[in-house]
Coordinates of C-alpha atoms in Angstrom, one line a residue:
Q214 CA 11.2 8.0 -14.7
L215 CA 8.7 6.4 -12.3
Q216 CA 8.6 7.9 -8.9
L217 CA 6.1 7.2 -6.0
V218 CA 5.0 9.6 -3.3
E219 CA 2.9 8.5 -0.4
S220 CA 0.5 10.6 1.7
G221 CA -2.4 10.3 4.1
G222 CA -0.7 8.9 7.2
G223 CA -1.4 10.1 10.6
S224 CA -2.5 9.3 14.1
V225 CA -5.8 7.6 14.9
Q226 CA -7.5 5.7 17.7
A227 CA -8.2 2.0 17.5
G228 CA -11.3 1.3 15.4
G229 CA -10.8 4.4 13.3
S230 CA -10.0 4.7 9.6
L231 CA -7.4 6.3 7.3
R232 CA -6.9 6.4 3.6
L233 CA -3.4 6.4 2.2
S234 CA -2.6 7.7 -1.3
C235 CA 0.4 7.0 -3.6
T236 CA 0.8 9.1 -6.7
T237 CA 2.9 7.9 -9.6
S238 CA 4.9 10.4 -11.6
V239 CA 4.4 8.5 -14.9
R240 CA 1.1 7.1 -16.2
V241 CA 1.4 3.3 -16.3
Y242 CA -1.3 1.2 -17.8
S243 CA -0.1 -2.3 -16.8
I244 CA 1.8 -2.6 -13.6
V245 CA 1.6 -4.1 -10.2
L246 CA 1.4 -1.7 -7.3
G247 CA 1.6 -2.7 -3.7
W248 CA 1.5 -1.5 -0.1
F249 CA 4.0 -2.6 2.5
R250 CA 4.7 -1.7 6.1
Y251 CA 7.8 -1.8 8.2
T252 CA 8.3 -2.3 11.9
P253 CA 11.5 -3.4 13.7
V254 CA 9.9 -6.7 14.8
K255 CA 8.2 -7.7 11.5
E256 CA 10.6 -6.0 9.2
R257 CA 9.0 -5.3 5.8
E258 CA 5.6 -6.9 5.4
G259 CA 3.4 -7.1 2.3
I260 CA -0.1 -5.8 2.9
A261 CA -1.9 -5.6 -0.4
A262 CA -1.1 -5.6 -4.2
I263 CA -3.1 -4.9 -7.3
F264 CA -2.6 -5.4 -11.0
T265 CA -3.8 -2.2 -12.6
R266 CA -4.9 -3.7 -15.9
T267 CA -7.4 -6.1 -14.4
G268 CA -7.9 -4.8 -10.9
N269 CA -7.1 -8.2 -9.4
A270 CA -5.8 -7.8 -5.8
S271 CA -4.1 -9.8 -3.1
Y272 CA -4.2 -9.2 0.6
A273 CA -2.3 -10.3 3.7
D274 CA -4.4 -12.3 6.1
S275 CA -3.8 -9.8 8.8
V276 CA -5.6 -7.0 6.9
K277 CA -8.1 -8.9 4.7
D278 CA -11.7 -7.6 5.2
R279 CA -10.3 -4.4 6.8
F280 CA -8.1 -2.9 4.1
T281 CA -9.0 -2.2 0.5
I282 CA -6.5 -1.5 -2.3
S283 CA -7.6 0.4 -5.4
H284 CA -6.2 2.4 -8.3
D285 CA -7.5 5.4 -10.2
D286 CA -6.0 5.5 -13.6
D287 CA -7.1 9.1 -14.4
K288 CA -5.5 10.4 -11.2
N289 CA -2.4 8.2 -11.4
T290 CA -3.1 7.4 -7.7
L291 CA -3.0 4.2 -5.7
Y292 CA -5.1 4.1 -2.5
L293 CA -5.2 2.0 0.6
Q294 CA -8.4 2.4 2.6
M295 CA -7.8 1.2 6.1
N296 CA -10.8 0.5 8.4
D297 CA -11.0 -0.9 11.9
L298 CA -7.4 0.0 12.6
K299 CA -5.6 -1.8 15.4
P300 CA -2.5 -0.8 17.4
E301 CA -0.7 -3.7 15.6
D302 CA -1.2 -1.7 12.4
T303 CA 1.2 1.0 13.6
A304 CA 4.1 1.1 11.1
M305 CA 5.7 3.1 8.3
Y306 CA 3.7 2.4 5.2
Y307 CA 5.3 2.3 1.7
C308 CA 3.9 1.9 -1.8
A309 CA 5.9 0.1 -4.5
A310 CA 5.8 -0.9 -8.1
G311 CA 6.8 -4.2 -9.7
P312 CA 6.2 -6.7 -12.5
V313 CA 4.3 -9.4 -10.6
R314 CA 1.4 -9.4 -8.2
S315 CA 3.0 -10.6 -5.0
L316 CA 3.4 -9.6 -1.4
L317 CA 7.2 -10.2 -1.4
P318 CA 9.2 -7.0 -1.1
N319 CA 12.0 -8.3 -3.3
D320 CA 9.6 -8.6 -6.2
Y321 CA 9.2 -4.8 -6.3
D322 CA 11.6 -2.4 -8.1
V323 CA 10.5 1.2 -7.2
W324 CA 9.6 2.4 -3.8
G325 CA 8.2 5.5 -2.2
Q326 CA 9.6 7.2 0.9
G327 CA 6.9 6.1 3.3
T328 CA 4.2 7.6 5.4
Q329 CA 3.7 7.0 9.1
V330 CA 0.6 5.4 10.6
T331 CA 0.1 5.4 14.3
V332 CA -2.8 3.7 16.0
S333 CA -3.4 4.2 19.7
A334 CA -5.4 1.9 22.0

């Protein structure tokens, strides 16, 4: 059974950095893993996605050049390195697994339980 667990969230001032982690319970060699965030205003927003077999990644325009998604096969861990954080990045962040590399939440089948990121001005 594939299960996802996020960690690494916290509180940081604007301009700071955080690295989120998402561990997978089962080793998967060819899968799409993505990061999403939820706020009441924007609902669920796709942030970044990566196809683990090739390393090809997609990013939302709002985080491109600030966030980096990566995957460590040996550690069964997905990462989201977040730099130059802004108050607008405040949200609950989720990792998810699916069959296609997209930023659409409905394309993903398995979800973690989320980790909170709060960015103060």
